[in-house]
Short mmCIF file of C-alpha atoms in Angstrom, two decimals:
data_model
loop_
_atom_site.label_atom_id
_atom_site.label_comp_id
_atom_site.label_asym_id
_atom_site.label_seq_id
_atom_site.Cartn_x
_atom_site.Cartn_y
_atom_site.Cartn_z
CA ASP A 12 -4.20 -14.12 2.52
CA ALA A 13 -1.75 -16.29 0.29
CA LYS A 14 1.62 -15.43 0.46
CA THR A 15 3.58 -13.98 -2.49
CA THR A 16 7.29 -14.32 -3.51
CA GLN A 17 9.10 -11.73 -5.74
CA PRO A 18 12.69 -11.31 -6.34
CA PRO A 19 14.22 -8.48 -4.12
CA SER A 20 15.62 -6.61 -7.29
CA MET A 21 15.93 -6.63 -11.38
CA ASP A 22 17.13 -4.52 -14.01
CA CYS A 23 15.55 -3.27 -17.27
CA ALA A 24 16.88 -1.19 -20.18
CA GLU A 25 15.14 1.99 -20.76
CA GLY A 26 12.78 1.60 -23.57
CA ARG A 27 12.83 -2.17 -23.14
CA ALA A 28 9.53 -4.17 -21.38
CA ALA A 29 9.79 -4.83 -17.87
CA ASN A 30 8.67 -8.36 -16.91
CA LEU A 31 8.29 -8.74 -13.05
CA PRO A 32 7.46 -12.21 -11.82
CA CYS A 33 5.66 -13.16 -8.78
CA ASN A 34 4.87 -16.79 -7.28
CA HIS A 35 1.40 -17.24 -5.26
CA SER A 36 1.29 -21.13 -5.28
CA THR A 37 -1.02 -21.10 -2.37
CA ILE A 38 -3.52 -18.72 -3.92
CA SER A 39 -7.34 -19.75 -3.13
CA GLY A 40 -10.12 -19.42 -6.09
CA ASN A 41 -11.56 -16.44 -4.93
CA GLU A 42 -8.04 -14.22 -4.52
CA TYR A 43 -7.29 -11.51 -6.47
CA VAL A 44 -3.40 -10.35 -7.47
CA TYR A 45 -3.03 -6.87 -7.17
CA TRP A 46 0.13 -5.04 -8.17
CA TYR A 47 1.25 -1.73 -6.50
CA ARG A 48 4.40 0.52 -6.96
CA GLN A 49 6.01 2.87 -4.77
CA ILE A 50 8.32 5.31 -6.26
CA HIS A 51 11.02 6.71 -3.48
CA SER A 52 9.39 8.84 -0.95
CA GLN A 53 6.17 8.52 -2.28
CA GLY A 54 2.95 6.55 -1.14
CA PRO A 55 2.35 3.37 -2.76
CA GLN A 56 0.51 3.45 -6.10
CA TYR A 57 -2.25 1.09 -7.49
CA ILE A 58 -1.27 -0.32 -10.75
CA ILE A 59 -3.70 -3.34 -11.90
CA HIS A 60 -5.48 -6.12 -10.44
CA GLY A 61 -7.38 -9.45 -11.71
CA LEU A 62 -8.70 -12.64 -10.91
CA LYS A 63 -7.54 -15.30 -13.55
CA ASN A 64 -8.03 -13.49 -17.33
CA ASN A 65 -5.11 -11.43 -18.23
CA GLU A 66 -5.76 -7.59 -17.88
CA THR A 67 -4.33 -4.60 -19.46
CA ASN A 68 -4.72 -0.86 -18.27
CA GLU A 69 -2.97 2.34 -19.44
CA MET A 70 -0.17 1.15 -16.83
CA ALA A 71 0.61 -2.00 -17.60
CA SER A 72 -0.40 -5.63 -18.34
CA LEU A 73 -0.97 -8.49 -16.03
CA ILE A 74 -0.57 -11.92 -17.04
CA ILE A 75 -1.65 -14.33 -14.69
CA THR A 76 -0.81 -18.21 -15.34
CA GLU A 77 -3.50 -20.74 -16.20
CA ASP A 78 -3.02 -22.59 -12.78
CA ARG A 79 -3.02 -19.20 -11.28
CA LYS A 80 -0.02 -19.92 -9.02
CA SER A 81 1.90 -17.25 -10.54
CA SER A 82 1.76 -14.13 -12.38
CA THR A 83 3.77 -11.38 -14.21
CA LEU A 84 3.26 -7.75 -14.45
CA ILE A 85 4.44 -6.16 -17.70
CA LEU A 86 5.47 -2.61 -18.44
CA PRO A 87 5.79 -2.37 -22.14
CA HIS A 88 7.97 0.52 -22.53
CA ALA A 89 9.96 1.16 -19.34
CA THR A 90 11.07 5.04 -18.85
CA LEU A 91 13.27 6.18 -15.82
CA ARG A 92 10.27 7.21 -14.21
CA ASP A 93 9.20 3.35 -13.51
CA THR A 94 11.96 2.71 -11.39
CA ALA A 95 10.13 1.73 -8.15
CA VAL A 96 9.29 -0.65 -5.58
CA TYR A 97 6.82 -3.41 -7.13
CA TYR A 98 4.51 -5.00 -4.95
CA CYS A 99 2.41 -8.32 -5.56
CA ILE A 100 -0.26 -8.64 -3.51
CA VAL A 101 -2.92 -11.80 -3.23
CA ARG A 102 -6.16 -10.79 -1.44
CA VAL A 103 -9.57 -11.91 -1.45
CA ASP A 104 -12.07 -9.13 -2.50
CA GLY A 105 -14.84 -8.18 -0.64
CA GLY A 106 -14.03 -11.08 1.70
CA GLY A 107 -14.80 -10.44 5.50
CA GLY A 108 -14.18 -6.50 6.01
CA ALA A 109 -12.05 -3.83 4.44
CA ASP A 110 -8.68 -4.87 6.41
CA GLY A 111 -6.46 -3.31 3.74
CA LEU A 112 -3.66 -5.24 2.13
CA THR A 113 -0.89 -7.07 3.09
CA PHE A 114 2.29 -5.58 1.47
CA GLY A 115 5.81 -7.66 1.59
CA LYS A 116 9.41 -6.02 0.62
CA GLY A 117 8.61 -6.08 -3.27
CA THR A 118 11.00 -6.05 -6.33
CA HIS A 119 13.09 -2.88 -6.64
CA LEU A 120 13.03 -2.36 -10.24
CA ILE A 121 15.64 -0.19 -11.44
CA ILE A 122 15.40 1.01 -14.69
CA GLN A 123 19.04 1.97 -16.46
CA PRO A 124 19.43 4.51 -19.14
CA ASN B 19 -9.27 17.03 -5.91
CA ALA B 20 -6.61 16.30 -3.67
CA GLY B 21 -7.14 12.42 -2.84
CA VAL B 22 -5.50 11.54 0.46
CA THR B 23 -3.65 14.53 2.69
CA GLN B 24 -1.73 13.73 5.29
CA THR B 25 -0.21 16.35 7.78
CA PRO B 26 2.62 17.08 8.86
CA LYS B 27 5.01 15.86 6.67
CA PHE B 28 8.01 15.78 9.02
CA GLN B 29 8.06 15.33 12.75
CA VAL B 30 10.45 15.19 15.35
CA LEU B 31 9.73 14.31 18.85
CA LYS B 32 11.71 13.26 22.10
CA THR B 33 10.65 10.11 23.89
CA GLY B 34 7.57 10.28 25.70
CA GLN B 35 6.30 13.24 23.65
CA SER B 36 2.65 12.72 22.26
CA MET B 37 1.45 13.81 18.67
CA THR B 38 -1.34 13.19 16.22
CA LEU B 39 -0.77 12.51 12.82
CA GLN B 40 -3.78 13.74 10.62
CA CYS B 41 -5.37 12.28 7.53
CA ALA B 42 -8.31 13.42 5.29
CA GLN B 43 -9.52 12.22 2.01
CA ASP B 44 -11.99 13.85 -0.43
CA MET B 45 -13.25 10.76 -2.51
CA ASN B 46 -16.26 10.00 -0.23
CA HIS B 47 -14.36 6.63 0.66
CA ASN B 48 -15.69 4.06 3.38
CA SER B 49 -12.51 2.71 4.62
CA MET B 50 -9.44 4.13 5.84
CA TYR B 51 -5.91 2.86 7.19
CA TRP B 52 -3.00 3.56 8.61
CA TYR B 53 0.43 2.02 7.69
CA ARG B 54 4.04 2.32 9.08
CA GLN B 55 7.04 1.85 6.90
CA ASP B 56 10.77 1.11 8.17
CA PRO B 57 13.75 1.19 6.06
CA GLY B 58 13.91 -1.71 3.33
CA MET B 59 10.57 -3.36 4.86
CA GLY B 60 7.36 -3.20 3.26
CA LEU B 61 4.24 -1.41 4.87
CA ARG B 62 2.68 -2.98 7.90
CA LEU B 63 -0.87 -2.14 8.96
CA ILE B 64 -1.22 -0.09 12.25
CA TYR B 65 -5.06 0.55 12.29
CA TYR B 66 -7.88 0.36 9.86
CA SER B 67 -11.67 1.90 9.98
CA ALA B 68 -13.78 -0.35 7.70
CA SER B 69 -16.63 2.53 7.72
CA GLU B 70 -17.40 5.70 9.71
CA GLY B 71 -17.64 4.54 13.60
CA THR B 72 -15.76 1.93 13.56
CA THR B 73 -11.74 1.20 14.20
CA ASP B 74 -9.98 -2.00 14.14
CA LYS B 75 -6.40 -3.15 15.02
CA GLY B 76 -4.06 -4.28 12.37
CA GLU B 77 -0.79 -6.13 12.25
CA VAL B 78 1.33 -3.59 14.65
CA PRO B 79 -1.35 -1.47 16.93
CA ASN B 80 0.76 -1.72 20.29
CA GLY B 81 1.78 2.13 21.12
CA TYR B 82 -1.11 3.74 18.90
CA ASN B 83 -4.56 4.97 18.96
CA VAL B 84 -7.32 6.05 16.18
CA SER B 85 -9.84 8.17 15.82
CA ARG B 86 -12.36 8.10 12.87
CA LEU B 87 -13.84 11.61 13.26
CA ASN B 88 -16.14 11.61 10.45
CA LYS B 89 -16.07 9.91 6.84
CA ARG B 90 -13.22 12.23 5.92
CA GLU B 91 -10.75 12.19 8.48
CA PHE B 92 -8.65 9.24 10.47
CA SER B 93 -6.05 10.28 13.16
CA LEU B 94 -3.50 8.47 14.53
CA ARG B 95 -2.32 9.43 18.09
CA LEU B 96 1.05 8.13 19.70
CA GLU B 97 0.39 8.76 23.43
CA SER B 98 4.20 8.23 24.51
CA ALA B 99 6.71 8.22 21.48
CA ALA B 100 9.52 5.68 21.70
CA PRO B 101 12.34 5.61 19.31
CA SER B 102 11.31 2.45 17.96
CA GLN B 103 8.03 4.50 16.55
CA THR B 104 10.50 6.08 14.24
CA SER B 105 9.02 5.45 10.79
CA VAL B 106 7.22 6.69 7.78
CA TYR B 107 3.48 6.64 8.13
CA PHE B 108 0.88 6.34 5.44
CA CYS B 109 -2.38 7.20 5.25
CA ALA B 110 -4.77 5.41 2.83
CA SER B 111 -8.02 4.92 1.81
CA SER B 112 -10.80 2.71 -0.09
CA GLU B 113 -13.99 3.07 -1.42
CA HIS B 114 -14.44 -0.74 -0.24
CA VAL B 115 -16.68 -2.49 -2.76
CA ALA B 116 -16.96 -6.13 -3.39
CA THR B 117 -15.44 -5.81 -6.77
CA ASN B 118 -11.70 -4.31 -5.65
CA GLU B 119 -9.90 -3.19 -2.63
CA LYS B 120 -8.21 -0.39 -4.63
CA LEU B 121 -6.54 1.76 -2.18
CA PHE B 122 -5.26 5.60 -2.60
CA PHE B 123 -2.12 6.75 -0.24
CA GLY B 124 -1.47 10.03 1.13
CA SER B 125 2.44 11.21 0.84
CA GLY B 126 3.61 9.97 3.82
CA THR B 127 4.59 11.35 7.46
CA GLN B 128 8.26 11.12 8.11
CA LEU B 129 8.42 10.69 12.01
CA SER B 130 11.65 10.27 14.31
CA VAL B 131 11.72 9.78 17.55
CA LEU B 132 14.96 10.73 19.67
#
């Protein structure tokens, strides 16, 4: 699986859009981009994933660049409850076994009141 | 619908003691996983079970054993606990279909080995 690079921490004002970047310059054509978050002392929570098209669900939007070497997770109206560590993961879907996901250190997003 | 349930939530062991962490899921998922998380670190995969009756090593399997008791349950055993195994342990499950690897996590077990 391709390696990802994320900033260690970011701040965002409550009510504003939080934009979390992720670089995955070695991504392969069949690798998906996944985003999870981990609120303090809880297990990680799935947010969204995508291959090359932009994706949106009730939690967030995922914007993947045309060359797929980077992506941005957007929380449109951040609240204090969105303070968490956000993990960007690249993974081949269905590719060779259910051996889970590789979590790096992620980005600690702090929403400021 | 409880999702993924882990027990216990907290445990303190002395070096050399043994214990088993229990995990059960009620989503009829095929695959289950055990991760550990150390302070300031991401999660590291210990063992996984792609389907009932199979188990495989992850990134950090040394010092651990697992049992996929049935489709619902996946336990993690520490035979002789060491201080280096002090960590938070998370169990997860996934349906494992070709279209996504969406993992569902339990709330974790905080283990201290003295």
